[in-house]
C-alpha cells in the first residue's frame, strides 16, 4: 500500500552516513527522506530547518544544539534501545517525542549473553584454537576447563526486558539468579540487591545489561570486581561505559577474577590493548542484536513510530523522558 499524500510531504532527516538499509528504504517509501553526513548544525540549511519534522538515527549524538536547530522537529525515531546519545530530556522540554525500539531485541541479545557466558567459562575460543592449530593431534586432549557453569550463582545488573529474557534462559541451566536495579522489579521472582556491590559479593557471575549514561558510568569498578572473587566471570551485553575497562583488564591479568566476555566497549570500535592482551577474555564487536532478522524488526519499529506519529498523532514506543508528553491528536 502506498503512503498517503499528506505523509509523503513530511521531511524526515537521517543525519548520518549509515542507517540500516531497510529503515532507509522504508522512510523513502513513506516520507520525504533527506540525508546529511552527520548531525552537525553547520549542515542544517535554512530550507532544512524549515522542513524537517522527524529524525531517524542510530548511534548518533543528537544534542540540545542540534535539536534546537530544527524548530519544526516533532519526533526523533531512534533505531535501537540505548538512546543515551540523544538528549531526550531536552527534546521532551521542547515537546519533541523520542522513541526507541524496546522488546524486538530481547530474545536475540539474551541468546548471545548466555552464549558468551558458556563460551567463556568452558573456554570455547582457546579449545577451538587447540584443534585448529593441530595440537589435539600432536599433544592430545585439550586441558580440563578450570571453570564451569555448574554451581554458578549469577547476578544480573539491569533486570529489565533483556535481563528478564536472560534470567528465563538461565533458569533452565539450573544456576541461581539474583539482580540489581535501582528499584525492585516485582515481575520477577529472583533475589533483589539494592546495590551492585552487595550483589557482586554474593555471586560469582555478573551479567551486565544495564543501559549507558551517567548513572551507570564505570559502575563495575575495581571494588565490584574484587567482591566477585577469583572464580568471578563478567559478561557485558549492555553498554561498555558501565565497566571501568582499565580496572577489568587489571583484575583479569592479576587473577582478581577468572574471565570476561564482552560484546560492548566504552569507545567502540576501539578496544583497549589491555583488554586484548588480558587472559580468559572473549571479545565480540557489538553483535548481540546483529542478525538480519532482528535488525529488520528494529528498523520496522523505528519507522513504524514515525508513521504512527504522523498518521495517528501518537508514537508506539516513546522513551521514559517523553512518556508524559501530550500526543498530537486523539
Ligand atoms: P530496559 O529499560 O527494559 O531495562 C533496563 C534495566 O536497567 C531496568 O531494569 C533498570 O531498572 C535498570 N537500570 C537502569 N539504570 C540503572 C542504574 N543506574 N542502576 C541500576 N540499574 C539500572 O532495557 P532493555 O533490557 O531493553 O535494554 C537494556 C540495555 O541493553 C539497553 O539500554 C542497551 O544499552 C543494551 N542493549 C545492547 C544491545 C547489544 O547489541 N549489545 C542490544 C540491545 C540493548 P531501574 O530503572 O529500576 O534501575
XYZ file of C-alpha atoms and ligand atoms in Angstrom:
378
model
C 0.000 0.000 0.000
C 1.481 3.379 -0.948
C 1.899 6.126 1.656
C -0.875 8.769 1.863
C -0.008 12.036 0.077
C -0.067 14.103 3.302
C 2.680 11.919 4.737
C 4.813 11.826 1.577
C 5.326 15.582 2.107
C 6.711 15.137 5.625
C 10.509 15.560 5.690
C 12.459 13.007 7.728
C 16.143 13.718 8.254
C 18.705 10.927 8.563
C 21.758 12.700 9.983
C 24.417 10.052 9.391
C 26.071 8.200 6.545
C 24.887 4.881 7.961
C 21.431 3.725 8.945
C 20.065 0.223 8.422
C 19.173 -0.160 4.725
C 15.650 -1.408 5.451
C 14.949 1.660 7.629
C 16.234 3.969 4.882
C 14.218 2.204 2.227
C 11.020 2.312 4.282
C 11.498 6.003 5.150
C 11.963 6.829 1.469
C 8.746 4.946 0.639
C 6.689 6.517 3.424
C 8.102 10.070 3.665
C 10.350 12.616 2.000
C 13.821 11.442 3.023
C 16.743 13.865 3.368
C 20.215 12.665 4.351
C 23.194 14.578 5.693
C 26.620 13.135 6.538
C 26.444 13.769 10.291
C 24.434 15.516 12.995
C 26.185 18.871 12.635
C 24.310 22.184 12.745
C 26.690 23.522 10.080
C 24.886 21.160 7.660
C 21.413 22.465 8.519
C 20.426 24.899 5.764
C 17.538 27.356 6.316
C 15.423 25.161 3.981
C 16.091 22.072 6.105
C 15.370 23.979 9.315
C 12.007 24.982 7.862
C 11.113 21.471 6.686
C 12.422 18.739 8.984
C 9.624 17.300 11.151
C 11.219 13.993 12.044
C 14.633 12.381 12.518
C 15.611 8.722 12.226
C 19.021 7.867 13.691
C 21.177 5.168 15.242
C 24.336 5.582 17.348
C 24.285 9.320 16.550
C 24.784 12.176 19.009
C 21.670 14.351 18.912
C 22.391 17.066 21.462
C 20.369 20.091 22.545
C 22.040 22.367 19.981
C 21.198 20.059 17.100
C 17.621 19.580 18.294
C 17.206 23.358 18.666
C 18.472 23.926 15.120
C 15.305 22.206 13.855
C 12.354 24.322 15.035
C 9.733 22.195 13.222
C 11.001 18.933 14.706
C 8.249 16.764 16.240
C 9.775 13.314 16.686
C 13.114 11.506 16.854
C 12.815 7.825 15.942
C 15.849 6.186 17.496
C 16.984 2.905 15.933
C 17.946 0.776 18.956
C 17.320 0.549 22.655
C 20.199 2.508 24.258
C 19.395 6.108 23.309
C 21.857 7.815 25.695
C 23.415 9.686 22.743
C 20.120 11.603 22.375
C 19.352 14.460 24.767
C 15.863 13.085 25.397
C 15.247 15.335 28.411
C 15.903 18.413 26.272
C 13.768 17.025 23.447
C 10.923 16.452 25.909
C 11.273 20.008 27.265
C 10.703 21.238 23.710
C 7.752 18.901 23.184
C 9.728 16.674 20.796
C 8.935 12.963 21.203
C 11.827 10.479 21.273
C 11.078 6.832 20.542
C 13.324 3.774 20.759
C 12.822 0.107 19.909
C 12.091 -1.955 23.023
C 11.290 -5.679 23.066
C 12.205 -6.586 19.472
C 15.802 -7.402 20.502
C 15.172 -9.126 23.842
C 15.490 -12.752 22.783
C 18.398 -12.211 20.381
C 20.505 -10.337 22.944
C 19.623 -12.826 25.683
C 20.763 -15.704 23.427
C 24.125 -14.008 22.951
C 24.543 -13.275 26.663
C 24.110 -16.946 27.512
C 26.365 -17.956 24.608
C 29.092 -15.603 25.852
C 28.832 -16.970 29.377
C 29.109 -20.602 28.264
C 31.906 -19.880 25.792
C 33.861 -18.022 28.457
C 33.588 -20.489 31.331
C 34.210 -23.542 29.111
C 36.936 -21.813 27.044
C 35.433 -22.414 23.580
C 37.842 -19.920 21.979
C 41.080 -21.489 23.145
C 39.708 -25.019 22.783
C 38.909 -24.323 19.133
C 42.350 -22.782 18.629
C 43.823 -26.018 20.092
C 42.021 -28.075 17.442
C 42.756 -25.732 14.514
C 46.455 -25.471 15.312
C 46.799 -29.265 15.267
C 47.619 -29.557 18.950
C 44.796 -32.075 19.540
C 46.508 -34.350 17.015
C 50.044 -33.655 18.283
C 49.558 -33.248 22.013
C 46.256 -34.911 22.836
C 43.173 -33.663 24.590
C 42.596 -30.015 25.451
C 43.082 -29.207 29.134
C 40.174 -29.561 31.544
C 38.468 -26.191 31.926
C 39.150 -24.525 35.250
C 35.631 -23.100 35.346
C 32.153 -24.469 34.750
C 28.604 -23.221 34.619
C 27.670 -25.906 37.151
C 27.069 -24.461 40.595
C 27.376 -20.837 39.484
C 25.404 -18.020 41.022
C 24.543 -15.291 38.562
C 23.814 -11.646 39.306
C 22.141 -9.644 36.559
C 22.832 -5.899 36.528
C 19.749 -4.483 34.778
C 16.731 -6.768 35.272
C 14.616 -5.066 32.613
C 13.327 -6.520 29.351
C 16.565 -8.182 28.223
C 17.655 -9.060 31.759
C 14.393 -10.936 32.245
C 14.919 -12.861 28.984
C 18.447 -13.801 30.124
C 17.163 -14.945 33.525
C 14.462 -17.087 31.892
C 17.130 -18.901 29.899
C 19.430 -19.289 32.894
C 16.660 -20.946 34.919
C 16.916 -23.877 32.509
C 20.645 -24.137 33.272
C 19.934 -24.643 36.977
C 22.047 -21.737 38.228
C 20.937 -19.374 40.984
C 19.813 -15.915 39.852
C 19.836 -12.515 41.558
C 19.647 -8.957 40.233
C 20.373 -5.321 40.876
C 18.278 -2.406 39.589
C 17.684 0.963 41.219
C 14.243 -0.343 42.084
C 12.853 -3.802 42.708
C 11.245 -5.490 39.689
C 8.064 -7.052 41.065
C 7.533 -9.056 37.877
C 10.446 -11.422 38.634
C 10.929 -13.928 41.476
C 14.700 -13.513 41.872
C 16.641 -12.145 44.836
C 16.994 -8.357 44.712
C 20.089 -6.441 45.809
C 19.763 -2.673 46.309
C 23.461 -2.158 45.491
C 25.702 -3.621 42.815
C 28.489 -4.169 45.327
C 26.317 -6.258 47.670
C 25.210 -8.385 44.734
C 28.787 -8.849 43.491
C 29.817 -10.053 46.944
C 27.110 -12.698 46.891
C 27.521 -14.077 43.322
C 30.417 -15.319 41.153
C 28.995 -14.337 37.761
C 27.965 -10.824 36.804
C 25.948 -10.255 33.641
C 25.524 -6.590 32.798
C 22.683 -5.492 30.580
C 22.257 -2.084 32.164
C 21.896 0.995 29.965
C 24.696 3.524 29.477
C 24.669 7.102 30.746
C 25.904 8.914 33.856
C 24.023 6.751 36.382
C 25.847 3.561 35.331
C 29.212 5.047 34.229
C 32.036 2.703 35.372
C 29.671 1.117 37.907
C 31.562 -2.168 37.502
C 34.777 -0.947 39.105
C 37.768 -2.476 40.914
C 35.794 -2.851 44.147
C 32.921 -4.695 42.455
C 35.368 -6.983 40.613
C 37.199 -7.798 43.844
C 33.869 -8.610 45.508
C 33.078 -11.034 42.674
C 36.134 -13.043 43.639
C 38.728 -15.295 41.975
C 36.167 -17.530 40.254
C 34.378 -14.413 39.000
C 33.182 -14.020 35.431
C 31.858 -10.793 33.901
C 29.615 -10.766 30.827
C 28.593 -7.437 29.297
C 25.901 -7.099 26.625
C 24.617 -3.714 27.856
C 26.933 -0.760 27.329
C 30.736 -0.631 27.544
C 30.613 2.559 29.614
C 29.222 0.588 32.584
C 32.641 -1.060 33.119
C 35.893 0.544 34.249
C 37.823 -1.200 31.463
C 41.268 -0.472 32.919
C 40.186 -1.999 36.247
C 38.723 -5.013 34.434
C 41.912 -5.655 32.450
C 43.918 -5.388 35.662
C 41.566 -7.773 37.502
C 41.830 -10.346 34.679
C 45.602 -10.076 34.468
C 46.201 -10.360 38.200
C 43.672 -13.143 38.842
C 41.271 -10.988 40.865
C 38.564 -12.533 38.642
C 38.691 -15.520 36.274
C 37.281 -14.301 32.982
C 35.242 -11.836 30.962
C 33.107 -11.962 27.845
C 32.243 -8.599 26.339
C 30.065 -7.560 23.407
C 30.304 -3.827 24.101
C 33.082 -1.322 24.814
C 33.329 2.223 26.112
C 34.832 3.719 22.936
C 33.698 1.499 20.074
C 35.167 0.377 17.761
C 38.359 0.969 19.739
C 39.087 -1.837 22.220
C 41.776 -1.116 24.830
C 45.006 -3.039 24.231
C 44.977 -4.107 27.884
C 41.709 -5.993 27.265
C 43.013 -7.513 24.024
C 46.029 -8.772 25.999
C 44.121 -9.966 29.087
C 43.772 -13.733 29.682
C 40.426 -15.616 29.579
C 38.767 -12.799 27.702
C 36.234 -13.248 24.908
C 35.601 -10.107 22.861
C 32.853 -9.571 20.274
C 32.304 -6.487 18.054
C 28.868 -5.444 19.416
C 26.897 -8.147 17.612
C 24.352 -9.200 20.242
C 21.350 -7.948 18.260
C 23.058 -8.121 14.876
C 21.145 -10.775 12.977
C 19.392 -9.792 9.748
C 16.028 -10.819 11.136
C 16.286 -8.849 14.367
C 17.814 -5.723 12.859
C 14.991 -5.663 10.263
C 12.496 -5.785 13.146
C 14.335 -2.876 14.810
C 14.187 -0.911 11.543
C 10.458 -1.570 11.204
C 9.696 -0.413 14.747
C 11.840 2.698 14.287
C 9.905 3.661 11.128
C 6.514 2.476 12.469
C 6.921 5.025 15.270
C 7.324 7.816 12.702
C 4.374 6.559 10.646
C 2.148 6.259 13.713
C 3.069 9.781 14.852
C 2.286 11.431 11.516
C -0.811 9.313 10.758
C -2.407 8.991 14.182
C -0.665 11.592 16.316
C 0.757 9.042 18.747
C 4.090 7.253 18.988
C 4.225 3.498 19.598
C 7.188 3.308 21.975
C 8.164 6.680 23.474
C 11.163 6.703 25.830
C 10.687 7.317 29.533
C 11.521 11.058 29.352
C 8.747 11.592 26.802
C 6.099 9.287 28.255
C 4.038 12.177 29.666
C 4.143 14.443 26.603
C 0.732 15.208 25.129
C 0.018 13.467 21.855
C -0.797 15.422 18.728
C -4.288 14.129 18.123
C -6.840 11.899 19.810
P 15.114 -1.868 30.000
O 14.868 -0.398 30.096
O 13.951 -2.771 29.830
O 15.928 -2.362 31.293
C 16.993 -1.636 31.836
C 17.169 -2.080 33.290
O 18.315 -1.454 33.836
C 15.984 -1.711 34.159
O 15.606 -2.827 34.915
C 16.511 -0.599 35.061
O 15.902 -0.673 36.337
C 17.997 -0.925 35.129
N 18.794 0.270 35.359
C 18.783 1.417 34.658
N 19.633 2.322 35.194
C 20.182 1.716 36.273
C 21.119 2.140 37.264
N 21.664 3.362 37.237
N 21.464 1.261 38.244
C 20.910 0.029 38.279
N 20.018 -0.434 37.363
C 19.659 0.406 36.380
O 16.146 -2.031 28.810
P 16.496 -3.338 27.955
O 16.571 -4.508 28.868
O 15.636 -3.432 26.764
O 17.953 -2.933 27.423
C 18.995 -2.671 28.342
C 20.213 -2.133 27.626
O 20.800 -3.136 26.816
C 19.950 -1.008 26.632
O 19.838 0.254 27.289
C 21.126 -1.075 25.712
O 22.143 -0.215 26.191
C 21.600 -2.513 25.831
N 21.430 -3.245 24.566
C 22.548 -3.798 23.988
C 22.435 -4.487 22.792
C 23.635 -5.112 22.153
O 23.619 -5.302 20.945
N 24.665 -5.459 22.895
C 21.149 -4.595 22.088
C 20.043 -4.048 22.821
C 20.188 -3.375 24.001
P 15.724 0.644 37.276
O 15.174 1.722 36.381
O 14.816 0.207 38.360
O 17.075 0.989 37.786
